[in-house]
CSV table of C-alpha atoms and ligand atoms in Angstrom, one decimal:
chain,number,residue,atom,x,y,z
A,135,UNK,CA,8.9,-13.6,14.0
A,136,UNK,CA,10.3,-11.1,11.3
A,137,UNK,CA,12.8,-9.1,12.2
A,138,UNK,CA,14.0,-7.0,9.2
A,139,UNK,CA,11.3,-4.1,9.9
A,140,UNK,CA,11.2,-1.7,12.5
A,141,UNK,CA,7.2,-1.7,12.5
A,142,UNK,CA,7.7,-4.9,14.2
A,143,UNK,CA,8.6,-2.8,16.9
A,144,UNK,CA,6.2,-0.3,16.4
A,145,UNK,CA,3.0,-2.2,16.6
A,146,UNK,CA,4.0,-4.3,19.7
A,147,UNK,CA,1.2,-2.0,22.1
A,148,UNK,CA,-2.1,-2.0,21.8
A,149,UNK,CA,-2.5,1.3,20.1
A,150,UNK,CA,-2.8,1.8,16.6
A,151,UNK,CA,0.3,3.3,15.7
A,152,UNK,CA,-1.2,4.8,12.6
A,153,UNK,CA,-4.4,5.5,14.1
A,154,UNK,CA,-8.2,4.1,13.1
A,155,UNK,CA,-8.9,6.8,10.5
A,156,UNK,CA,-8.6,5.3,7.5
A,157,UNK,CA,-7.2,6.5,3.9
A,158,UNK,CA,-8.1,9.4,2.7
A,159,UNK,CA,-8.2,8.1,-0.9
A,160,UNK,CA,-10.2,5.3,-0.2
A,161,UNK,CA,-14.2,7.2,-0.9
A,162,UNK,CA,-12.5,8.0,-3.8
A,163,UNK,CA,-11.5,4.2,-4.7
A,164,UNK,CA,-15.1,2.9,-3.8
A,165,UNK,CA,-16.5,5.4,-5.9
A,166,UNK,CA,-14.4,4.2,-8.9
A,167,UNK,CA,-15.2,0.9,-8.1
A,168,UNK,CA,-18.3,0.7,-6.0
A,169,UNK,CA,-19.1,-3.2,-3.8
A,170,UNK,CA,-21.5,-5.6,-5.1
A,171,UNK,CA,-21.4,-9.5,-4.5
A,172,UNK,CA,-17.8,-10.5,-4.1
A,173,UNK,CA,-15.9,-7.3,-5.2
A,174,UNK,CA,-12.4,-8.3,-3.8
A,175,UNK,CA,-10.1,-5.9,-2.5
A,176,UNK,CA,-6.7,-6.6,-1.5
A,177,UNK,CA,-4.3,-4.0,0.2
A,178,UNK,CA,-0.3,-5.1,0.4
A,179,UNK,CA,1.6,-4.3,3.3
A,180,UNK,CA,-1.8,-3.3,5.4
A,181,UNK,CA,-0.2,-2.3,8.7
A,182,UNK,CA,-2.4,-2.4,11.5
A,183,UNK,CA,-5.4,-3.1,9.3
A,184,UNK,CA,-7.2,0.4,9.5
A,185,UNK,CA,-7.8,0.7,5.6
A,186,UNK,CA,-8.3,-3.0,5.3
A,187,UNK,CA,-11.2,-3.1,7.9
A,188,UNK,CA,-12.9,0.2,6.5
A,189,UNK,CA,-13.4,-1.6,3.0
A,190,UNK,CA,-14.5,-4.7,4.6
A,191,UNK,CA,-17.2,-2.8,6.3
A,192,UNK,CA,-18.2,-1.4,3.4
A,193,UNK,CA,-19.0,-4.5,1.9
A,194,UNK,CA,-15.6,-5.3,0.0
A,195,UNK,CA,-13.9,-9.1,0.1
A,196,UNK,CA,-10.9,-8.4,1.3
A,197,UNK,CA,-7.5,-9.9,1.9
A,198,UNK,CA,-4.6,-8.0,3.5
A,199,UNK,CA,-1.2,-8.7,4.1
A,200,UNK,CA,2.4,-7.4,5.3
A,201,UNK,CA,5.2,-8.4,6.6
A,202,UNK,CA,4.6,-8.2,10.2
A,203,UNK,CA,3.3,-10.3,12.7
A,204,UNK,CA,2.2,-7.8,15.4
A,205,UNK,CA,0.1,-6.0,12.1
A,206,UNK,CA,-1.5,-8.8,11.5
A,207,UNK,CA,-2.5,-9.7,14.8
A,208,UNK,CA,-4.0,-6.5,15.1
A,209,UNK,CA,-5.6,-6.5,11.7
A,210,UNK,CA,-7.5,-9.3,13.0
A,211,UNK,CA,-8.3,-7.7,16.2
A,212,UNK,CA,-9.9,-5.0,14.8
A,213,UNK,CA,-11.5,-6.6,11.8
A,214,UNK,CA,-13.4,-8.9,15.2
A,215,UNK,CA,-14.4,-5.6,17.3
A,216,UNK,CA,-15.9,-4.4,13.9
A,217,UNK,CA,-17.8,-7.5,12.9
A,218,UNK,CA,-16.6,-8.3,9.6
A,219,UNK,CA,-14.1,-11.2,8.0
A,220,UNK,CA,-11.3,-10.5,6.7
A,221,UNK,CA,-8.3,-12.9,5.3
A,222,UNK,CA,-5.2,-11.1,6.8
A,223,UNK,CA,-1.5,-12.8,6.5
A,224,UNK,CA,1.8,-12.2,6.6
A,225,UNK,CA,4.1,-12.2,3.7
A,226,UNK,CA,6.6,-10.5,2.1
A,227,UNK,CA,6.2,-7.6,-1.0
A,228,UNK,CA,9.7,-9.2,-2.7
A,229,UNK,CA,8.5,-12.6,-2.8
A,230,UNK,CA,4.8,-13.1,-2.6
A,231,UNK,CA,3.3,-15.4,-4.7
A,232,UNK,CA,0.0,-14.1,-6.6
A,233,UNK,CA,-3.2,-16.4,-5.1
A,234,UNK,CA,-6.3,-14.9,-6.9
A,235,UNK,CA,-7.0,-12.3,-8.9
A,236,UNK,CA,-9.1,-8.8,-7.4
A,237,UNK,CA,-10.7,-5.5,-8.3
A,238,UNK,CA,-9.5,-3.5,-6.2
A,239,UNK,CA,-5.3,-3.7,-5.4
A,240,UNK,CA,-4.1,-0.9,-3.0
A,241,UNK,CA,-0.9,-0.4,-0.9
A,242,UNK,CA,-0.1,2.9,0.2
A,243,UNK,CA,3.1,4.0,1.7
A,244,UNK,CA,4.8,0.0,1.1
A,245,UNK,CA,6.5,0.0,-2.3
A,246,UNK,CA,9.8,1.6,-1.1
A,247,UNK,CA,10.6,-1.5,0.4
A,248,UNK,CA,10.5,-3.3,-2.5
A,249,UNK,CA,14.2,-4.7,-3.8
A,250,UNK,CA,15.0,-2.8,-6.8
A,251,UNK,CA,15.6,-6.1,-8.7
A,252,UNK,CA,11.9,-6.8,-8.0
A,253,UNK,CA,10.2,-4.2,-8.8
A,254,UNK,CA,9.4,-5.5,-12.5
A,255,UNK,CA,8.4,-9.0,-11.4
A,256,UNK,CA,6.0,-7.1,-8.7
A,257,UNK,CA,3.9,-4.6,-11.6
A,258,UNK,CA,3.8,-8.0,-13.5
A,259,UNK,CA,2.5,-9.9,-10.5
A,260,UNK,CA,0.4,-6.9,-9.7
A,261,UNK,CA,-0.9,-6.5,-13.8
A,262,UNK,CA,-1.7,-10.5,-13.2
A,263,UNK,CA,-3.4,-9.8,-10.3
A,264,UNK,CA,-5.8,-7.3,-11.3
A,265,UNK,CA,-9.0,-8.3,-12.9
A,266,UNK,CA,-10.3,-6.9,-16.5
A,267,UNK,CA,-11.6,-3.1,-15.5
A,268,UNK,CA,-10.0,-3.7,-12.1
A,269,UNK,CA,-8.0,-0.4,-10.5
A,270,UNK,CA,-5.2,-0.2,-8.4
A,271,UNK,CA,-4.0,2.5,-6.6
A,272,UNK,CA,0.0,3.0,-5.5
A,273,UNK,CA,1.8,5.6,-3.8
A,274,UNK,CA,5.6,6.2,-3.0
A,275,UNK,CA,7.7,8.8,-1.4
A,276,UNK,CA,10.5,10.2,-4.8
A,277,UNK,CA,13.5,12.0,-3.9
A,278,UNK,CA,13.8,15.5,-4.9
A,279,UNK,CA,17.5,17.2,-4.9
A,280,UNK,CA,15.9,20.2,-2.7
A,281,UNK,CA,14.7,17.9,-0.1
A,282,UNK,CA,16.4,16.7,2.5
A,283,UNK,CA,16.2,13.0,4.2
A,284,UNK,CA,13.1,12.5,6.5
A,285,UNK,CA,14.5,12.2,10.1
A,286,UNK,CA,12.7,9.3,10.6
A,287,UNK,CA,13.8,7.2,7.3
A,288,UNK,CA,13.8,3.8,7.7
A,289,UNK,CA,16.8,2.2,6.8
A,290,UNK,CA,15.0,-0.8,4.8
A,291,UNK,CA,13.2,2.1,2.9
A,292,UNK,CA,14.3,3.3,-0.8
A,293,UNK,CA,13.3,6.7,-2.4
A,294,UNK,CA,12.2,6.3,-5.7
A,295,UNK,CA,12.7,8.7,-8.8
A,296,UNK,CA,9.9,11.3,-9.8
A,297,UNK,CA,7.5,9.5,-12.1
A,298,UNK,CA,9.5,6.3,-11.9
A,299,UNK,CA,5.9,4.5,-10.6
A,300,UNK,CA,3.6,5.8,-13.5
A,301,UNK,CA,6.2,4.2,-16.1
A,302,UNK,CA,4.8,0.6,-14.7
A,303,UNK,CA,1.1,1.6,-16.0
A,304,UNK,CA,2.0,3.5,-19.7
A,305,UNK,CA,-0.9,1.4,-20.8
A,306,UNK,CA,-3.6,1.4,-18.1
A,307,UNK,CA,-6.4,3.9,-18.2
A,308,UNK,CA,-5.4,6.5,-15.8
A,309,UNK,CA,-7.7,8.0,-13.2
A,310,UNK,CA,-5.3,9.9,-11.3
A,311,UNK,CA,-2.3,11.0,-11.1
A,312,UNK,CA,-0.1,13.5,-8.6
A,313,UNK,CA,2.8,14.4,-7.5
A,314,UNK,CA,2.6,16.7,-4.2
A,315,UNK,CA,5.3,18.0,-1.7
A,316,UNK,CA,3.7,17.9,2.1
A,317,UNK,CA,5.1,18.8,5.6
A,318,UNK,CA,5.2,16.3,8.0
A,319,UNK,CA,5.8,16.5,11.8
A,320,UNK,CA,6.2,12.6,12.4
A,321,UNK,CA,9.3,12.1,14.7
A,322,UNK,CA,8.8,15.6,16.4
A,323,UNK,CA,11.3,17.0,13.7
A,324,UNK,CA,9.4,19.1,11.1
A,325,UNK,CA,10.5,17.7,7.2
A,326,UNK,CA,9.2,17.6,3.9
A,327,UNK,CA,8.0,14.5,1.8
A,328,UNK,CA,7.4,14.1,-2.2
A,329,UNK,CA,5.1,11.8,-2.6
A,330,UNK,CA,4.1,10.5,-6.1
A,331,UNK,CA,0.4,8.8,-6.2
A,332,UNK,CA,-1.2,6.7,-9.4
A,333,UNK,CA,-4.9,5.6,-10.1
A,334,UNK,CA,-5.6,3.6,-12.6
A,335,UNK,CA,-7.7,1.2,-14.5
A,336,UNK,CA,-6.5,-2.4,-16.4
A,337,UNK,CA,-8.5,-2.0,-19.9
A,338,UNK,CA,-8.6,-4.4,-22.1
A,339,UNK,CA,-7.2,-3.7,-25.5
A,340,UNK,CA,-8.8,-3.0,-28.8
A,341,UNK,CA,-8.8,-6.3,-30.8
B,1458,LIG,C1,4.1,3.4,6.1
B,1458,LIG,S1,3.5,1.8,6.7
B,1458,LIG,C2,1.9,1.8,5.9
B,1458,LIG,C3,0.9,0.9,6.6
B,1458,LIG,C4,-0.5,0.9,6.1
B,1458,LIG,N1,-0.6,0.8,4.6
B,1458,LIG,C5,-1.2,2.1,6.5
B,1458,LIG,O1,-1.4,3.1,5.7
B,1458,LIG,O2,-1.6,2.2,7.7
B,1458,LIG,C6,4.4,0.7,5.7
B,1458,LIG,C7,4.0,-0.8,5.9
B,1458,LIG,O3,4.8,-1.6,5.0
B,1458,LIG,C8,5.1,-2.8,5.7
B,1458,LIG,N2,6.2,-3.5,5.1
B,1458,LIG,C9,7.6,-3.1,5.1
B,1458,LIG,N3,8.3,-3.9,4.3
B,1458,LIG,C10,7.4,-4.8,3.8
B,1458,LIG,C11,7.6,-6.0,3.0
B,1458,LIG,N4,8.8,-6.3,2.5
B,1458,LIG,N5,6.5,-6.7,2.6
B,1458,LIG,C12,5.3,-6.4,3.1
B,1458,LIG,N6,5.0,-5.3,3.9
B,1458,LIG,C13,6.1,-4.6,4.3
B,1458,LIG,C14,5.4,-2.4,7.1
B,1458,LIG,O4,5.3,-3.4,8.0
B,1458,LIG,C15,4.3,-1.3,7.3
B,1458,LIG,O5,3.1,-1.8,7.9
């Protein structure tokens, strides 16, 4: 079993640490990309599955993975009480290795974990990955100078500079794009995050 996260920990019980509601972006993905026969989906570093599941049950082929056991055990668990399949596996978002190639590739709130010296080889991966007119969506908590450290940081975790995600998609057809400062009360501590989020379409170029 992995030990180098604390959500290890975290999603040992039987609740849903994260809850069962799923992402509020994701209407917004289906409607960019809507499901017909084998529309593939894959979400990296998919928790407890919530997000995963929803897209499954609405029709999406979808594989899931992150680096945890115990969120993968319970991506499975709830993909069974929902009635749909979905291929869910630990691995890791520094070394995995790409398998197929999707039209839908989400991960929200898993990029700061990535090693700075992979965070080229993973938009590459991630540019491989993605299937002509295919969209991805990313998010990732940016440091601001006026913000202080979330109580609850994870060690493992690494701010990222303002903007520094949209750089990896200068040539992608761009859907949406924000940058929003929210309160959060996780931890019992109130605190700000930044939060930077991309959506954004692989077009082919113009012969
Ligand atoms: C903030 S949680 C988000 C979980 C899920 N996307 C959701 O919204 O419910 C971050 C997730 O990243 C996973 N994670 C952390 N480091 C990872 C790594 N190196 N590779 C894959 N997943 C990782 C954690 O286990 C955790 O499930």
């Amino acid at each position: 079993m992995s030990i180098r996260t604390n959500y290890e920990k975290w999603y040992e019980g039987d609740d849903y640490y994260w809850g069962l509601e799923p992402g509020s972006f994701l209407d917004e993905l289906i409607s960019l990309c809507p499901p017909s026969e084998n529309t593939k989906v894959l979400d990296i570093g998919c928790g407890e599955g919530k997000d995963a599941v929803y897209m499954a049950q609405k029709g999406f082929d979808v594989s899931a993975f992150d680096l945890t056991d115990n969120g993968i055990r319970k991506t499975i668990r709830l993909a069974s009480d929902r009635g749909v399949n979905i291929k869910a596996y630990v691995d890791d978002i520094n070394t995995f290795v790409p398998d197929d190639q999707y039209d839908i590739i989400y991960s929200t709130g898993t990029v700061q974990y990535l090693f700075d010296e992979n965070k080229k080889s993973f938009f590459e991966k991630i540019e491989k990955m993605t299937k002509p007119n295919g969209i991805v969506f990313f998010n990732v908590f940016v440091e601001k100078s006026f913000l202080e450290l979330p109580p609850d940081w994870d060690r493992e975790e690494k701010m990222w500079k303002s903007g520094e995600l949209f750089t990896y998609f200068a040539d992608w057809k761009i859907e949406r794009i924000d940058e929003v400062i929210f309160e959060d009360n996780s931890g019992g501590t109130p605190h700000y995050h930044c939060m930077d989020t991309i959506i954004c379409r692989k077009v082919q170029g113009a012969d």
